[in-house]
Amino acid sequence: DVVMTQTPPSLSVAIGQSVSISCKSSQSLVYSDGKTYLHWLLQSPGQSPKLLIYQVSNLGSGVPDRFSGTGSQKDFTLKISRVEAEDLGVYYCVQATHFIFTFGSGTKLEIK
Amino acid sequence: EVKLLESGGGLVQPGGSLRLSCAASGFTFTDFYMSWIRQPPGKAPEWLGVIRNKANGYTTEYNPSVKGRFTISRDNTQNILYLQMNTLRAEDTAIYYCATGFDYWGQGVMVTVSS
């Protein structure tokens, strides 16, 4: 199975600050079609996960451009610029290149 | 608007069975891969399996952690996704979600396996 290592496990940030979350995979996530199926999700308290970023760097529907994703092969980063109160929750990376699809362990974002 | 609504959860004894349903609307059901994903309380989600779309013959893939005990199926006339769960264990206790890939998720349904 592809292991997704996500860091840090938690973050505490003030409104308006920027933060980055890292996600590293044990194998390259480039699929045979040339695409990289690495996505980022946000699970707000008491809610289902919501897609933020798909295929490394593409914003999900309705997601503000304060969110951005970068990376390639085995090393990926989610950046949140100008954190807002509504951004609190747990962020997960997930790979959908290799069966079985696997999630990172999550990064809990708290607002100071 | 895409909507996914799970049902069928509840309390079941170890060794028992349960069938979850996911009613889908707002999109062409047969065009989409559909997944089941679960999340134990306080833990990360775990992908359980997928059933492909019409163009890919509605074939399935499973996580080995549930393969042989869980079965994913779909009723393409009623736009319903199913998860048949047999020989349930305490470690199957979780919120179960259906999802279209990772784009859209249902609200989830709780399954508790306990005597």
Short mmCIF file of C-alpha atoms in Angstrom, two decimals:
data_model
loop_
_atom_site.label_atom_id
_atom_site.label_comp_id
_atom_site.label_asym_id
_atom_site.label_seq_id
_atom_site.Cartn_x
_atom_site.Cartn_y
_atom_site.Cartn_z
CA ASP A 1 0.00 0.00 0.00
CA VAL A 2 1.08 3.57 -0.61
CA VAL A 3 1.82 5.27 2.71
CA MET A 4 0.94 8.96 2.94
CA THR A 5 2.98 10.84 5.55
CA GLN A 6 1.40 14.14 6.47
CA THR A 7 3.02 16.82 8.63
CA PRO A 8 2.60 18.56 10.95
CA PRO A 9 -0.14 16.76 12.89
CA SER A 10 -1.46 20.07 14.16
CA LEU A 11 -1.09 23.79 13.63
CA SER A 12 -2.24 26.81 15.59
CA VAL A 13 -2.32 30.02 13.59
CA ALA A 14 -3.66 33.53 13.87
CA ILE A 15 -6.16 34.94 11.44
CA GLY A 16 -4.37 36.39 8.46
CA GLN A 17 -1.28 34.20 8.75
CA SER A 18 -0.19 31.74 6.10
CA VAL A 19 0.46 28.04 6.68
CA SER A 20 1.76 25.05 4.77
CA ILE A 21 1.01 21.36 5.17
CA SER A 22 3.24 18.66 3.76
CA CYS A 23 2.25 15.30 2.34
CA LYS A 24 4.82 12.75 1.20
CA SER A 25 4.01 9.44 -0.45
CA SER A 26 6.01 6.21 -0.34
CA GLN A 27 5.70 5.86 -4.11
CA SER A 28 5.43 8.21 -7.05
CA LEU A 29 1.82 9.29 -7.60
CA VAL A 30 2.16 9.80 -11.35
CA TYR A 31 -0.36 7.54 -13.06
CA SER A 32 0.15 5.87 -16.43
CA ASP A 33 -1.92 8.62 -18.07
CA GLY A 34 0.62 11.21 -16.90
CA LYS A 35 -1.69 12.72 -14.30
CA THR A 36 -1.05 12.83 -10.56
CA TYR A 37 -4.05 11.87 -8.46
CA LEU A 38 -3.17 13.63 -5.22
CA HIS A 39 -6.01 15.53 -3.62
CA TRP A 40 -6.54 17.64 -0.52
CA LEU A 41 -9.65 17.56 1.65
CA LEU A 42 -10.89 19.65 4.56
CA GLN A 43 -13.10 18.18 7.24
CA SER A 44 -14.70 20.99 9.21
CA PRO A 45 -15.93 20.11 12.72
CA GLY A 46 -18.93 17.77 12.55
CA GLN A 47 -18.95 17.76 8.75
CA SER A 48 -18.12 15.38 5.94
CA PRO A 49 -14.81 15.93 4.17
CA LYS A 50 -14.89 18.43 1.35
CA LEU A 51 -12.64 18.49 -1.71
CA LEU A 52 -10.29 21.49 -1.72
CA ILE A 53 -7.68 20.66 -4.32
CA TYR A 54 -7.65 17.89 -6.93
CA GLN A 55 -4.76 16.55 -8.97
CA VAL A 56 -2.14 18.45 -6.96
CA SER A 57 -3.03 22.02 -7.86
CA ASN A 58 -6.59 22.41 -9.17
CA LEU A 59 -9.07 24.25 -6.97
CA GLY A 60 -12.29 22.45 -6.18
CA SER A 61 -15.63 24.04 -6.93
CA GLY A 62 -16.21 27.14 -4.82
CA VAL A 63 -12.86 26.91 -3.06
CA PRO A 64 -11.24 30.33 -2.51
CA ASP A 65 -7.92 31.03 -4.15
CA ARG A 66 -6.30 31.46 -0.74
CA PHE A 67 -5.78 27.70 -1.06
CA SER A 68 -3.09 26.40 -3.36
CA GLY A 69 -1.41 23.08 -3.97
CA THR A 70 2.00 22.29 -5.35
CA GLY A 71 4.29 19.31 -5.73
CA SER A 72 5.16 16.37 -7.89
CA GLN A 73 6.08 12.70 -7.78
CA LYS A 74 6.19 11.99 -4.04
CA ASP A 75 6.25 15.40 -2.37
CA PHE A 76 3.25 17.70 -2.08
CA THR A 77 2.27 20.84 -0.22
CA LEU A 78 -0.98 22.60 0.60
CA LYS A 79 -0.67 26.29 1.33
CA ILE A 80 -3.30 28.47 2.92
CA SER A 81 -2.67 32.17 2.53
CA ARG A 82 -4.39 34.61 4.89
CA VAL A 83 -6.06 32.05 7.13
CA GLU A 84 -9.67 32.78 8.03
CA ALA A 85 -11.75 31.46 10.92
CA GLU A 86 -13.73 29.18 8.60
CA ASP A 87 -10.52 27.31 7.67
CA LEU A 88 -10.37 25.46 10.97
CA GLY A 89 -10.68 21.70 10.82
CA VAL A 90 -8.65 18.68 9.77
CA TYR A 91 -6.86 18.62 6.43
CA TYR A 92 -6.18 15.32 4.68
CA CYS A 93 -4.22 14.43 1.61
CA VAL A 94 -5.37 11.37 -0.32
CA GLN A 95 -3.86 9.51 -3.23
CA ALA A 96 -6.03 7.94 -5.92
CA THR A 97 -3.26 6.79 -8.25
CA HIS A 98 -2.67 3.34 -6.81
CA PHE A 99 -5.23 0.84 -5.53
CA ILE A 100 -5.84 0.91 -2.61
CA PHE A 101 -6.47 4.62 -2.27
CA THR A 102 -4.90 5.92 0.94
CA PHE A 103 -5.22 8.98 3.15
CA GLY A 104 -2.72 10.92 5.19
CA SER A 105 -3.20 10.95 8.94
CA GLY A 106 -4.47 14.52 8.92
CA THR A 107 -3.39 17.97 10.06
CA LYS A 108 -5.59 19.72 12.58
CA LEU A 109 -5.71 23.47 12.06
CA GLU A 110 -6.70 25.56 15.04
CA ILE A 111 -7.20 29.31 15.14
CA LYS A 112 -5.38 31.23 17.86
CA GLU B 1 -27.14 19.95 -7.17
CA VAL B 2 -25.36 16.73 -6.30
CA LYS B 3 -26.87 14.96 -3.32
CA LEU B 4 -25.79 11.74 -1.64
CA LEU B 5 -27.84 10.40 1.25
CA GLU B 6 -26.72 7.36 3.20
CA SER B 7 -29.04 5.20 5.29
CA GLY B 8 -29.12 1.83 6.97
CA GLY B 9 -26.64 2.37 9.78
CA GLY B 10 -27.12 1.40 13.41
CA LEU B 11 -26.05 -0.95 16.16
CA VAL B 12 -25.21 -4.54 15.20
CA GLN B 13 -23.68 -7.41 17.14
CA PRO B 14 -20.29 -8.84 16.25
CA GLY B 15 -20.69 -11.38 13.47
CA GLY B 16 -23.82 -9.71 12.19
CA SER B 17 -24.65 -8.12 8.86
CA LEU B 18 -25.85 -4.74 7.68
CA ARG B 19 -26.63 -3.19 4.32
CA LEU B 20 -26.04 0.50 3.75
CA SER B 21 -27.71 2.46 0.98
CA CYS B 22 -26.74 5.71 -0.67
CA ALA B 23 -29.40 7.54 -2.66
CA ALA B 24 -27.86 9.71 -5.35
CA SER B 25 -29.36 12.64 -7.23
CA GLY B 26 -28.34 15.70 -9.22
CA PHE B 27 -26.02 13.93 -11.65
CA THR B 28 -26.00 11.12 -14.21
CA PHE B 29 -25.43 8.21 -11.85
CA THR B 30 -24.25 5.74 -14.47
CA ASP B 31 -21.45 8.07 -15.57
CA PHE B 32 -19.72 8.05 -12.20
CA TYR B 33 -17.44 5.81 -10.19
CA MET B 34 -18.88 5.50 -6.69
CA SER B 35 -16.89 4.80 -3.54
CA TRP B 36 -17.48 3.83 0.06
CA ILE B 37 -15.19 5.37 2.65
CA ARG B 38 -15.33 4.99 6.43
CA GLN B 39 -13.96 6.97 9.31
CA PRO B 40 -13.58 5.55 12.82
CA PRO B 41 -14.21 8.16 15.53
CA GLY B 42 -11.26 10.51 15.80
CA LYS B 43 -9.28 8.83 13.02
CA ALA B 44 -8.48 9.43 9.38
CA PRO B 45 -10.78 8.15 6.66
CA GLU B 46 -10.22 4.71 5.13
CA TRP B 47 -11.17 3.95 1.54
CA LEU B 48 -13.15 0.70 1.35
CA GLY B 49 -13.76 0.24 -2.34
CA VAL B 50 -15.16 1.51 -5.59
CA ILE B 51 -17.63 0.45 -8.26
CA ARG B 52 -16.86 1.81 -11.67
CA ASN B 53 -19.22 3.50 -14.10
CA LYS B 54 -21.16 2.08 -17.04
CA ALA B 55 -18.33 2.75 -19.49
CA ASN B 56 -16.08 0.58 -17.34
CA GLY B 57 -18.51 -2.25 -16.81
CA TYR B 58 -19.45 -1.49 -13.21
CA THR B 59 -16.46 -3.51 -11.99
CA THR B 60 -15.28 -3.27 -8.41
CA GLU B 61 -12.10 -2.86 -6.38
CA TYR B 62 -11.80 -3.40 -2.64
CA ASN B 63 -9.50 -2.60 0.21
CA PRO B 64 -8.03 -5.94 1.39
CA SER B 65 -9.11 -4.97 4.91
CA VAL B 66 -12.73 -5.67 3.93
CA LYS B 67 -12.44 -7.82 0.82
CA GLY B 68 -14.54 -10.97 1.12
CA ARG B 69 -16.72 -9.47 3.87
CA PHE B 70 -18.00 -6.30 2.17
CA THR B 71 -19.68 -6.06 -1.25
CA ILE B 72 -20.38 -2.91 -3.22
CA SER B 73 -23.22 -2.87 -5.73
CA ARG B 74 -25.42 -0.34 -7.47
CA ASP B 75 -28.97 -0.08 -8.74
CA ASN B 76 -28.66 2.09 -11.82
CA THR B 77 -32.43 2.28 -12.35
CA GLN B 78 -33.03 3.83 -8.93
CA ASN B 79 -29.66 5.61 -8.56
CA ILE B 80 -28.77 3.80 -5.34
CA LEU B 81 -25.36 2.60 -4.19
CA TYR B 82 -25.14 -0.26 -1.70
CA LEU B 83 -22.62 -1.62 0.77
CA GLN B 84 -23.35 -5.11 2.05
CA MET B 85 -21.34 -5.77 5.21
CA ASN B 86 -21.06 -9.29 6.63
CA THR B 87 -19.23 -10.83 9.58
CA LEU B 88 -18.94 -7.46 11.24
CA ARG B 89 -16.27 -6.82 13.87
CA ALA B 90 -15.83 -4.20 16.57
CA GLU B 91 -13.15 -2.54 14.43
CA ASP B 92 -15.74 -1.89 11.70
CA THR B 93 -17.31 0.72 13.98
CA ALA B 94 -17.16 3.98 12.05
CA ILE B 95 -19.04 6.63 10.11
CA TYR B 96 -19.60 5.31 6.60
CA TYR B 97 -19.67 7.70 3.65
CA CYS B 98 -20.53 7.23 0.03
CA ALA B 99 -18.75 9.51 -2.42
CA THR B 100 -18.33 10.24 -6.10
CA GLY B 101 -14.58 9.79 -6.24
CA PHE B 102 -13.58 12.41 -3.70
CA ASP B 103 -15.57 15.27 -5.20
CA TYR B 104 -18.86 14.86 -3.38
CA TRP B 105 -19.55 13.10 -0.11
CA GLY B 106 -22.72 12.14 1.70
CA GLN B 107 -23.34 13.20 5.27
CA GLY B 108 -22.37 9.76 6.52
CA VAL B 109 -24.10 7.10 8.59
CA MET B 110 -22.88 5.62 11.87
CA VAL B 111 -22.31 1.90 12.20
CA THR B 112 -21.60 0.53 15.68
CA VAL B 113 -20.56 -3.07 16.14
CA SER B 114 -20.95 -4.07 19.75
CA SER B 115 -22.56 -6.69 21.94
#
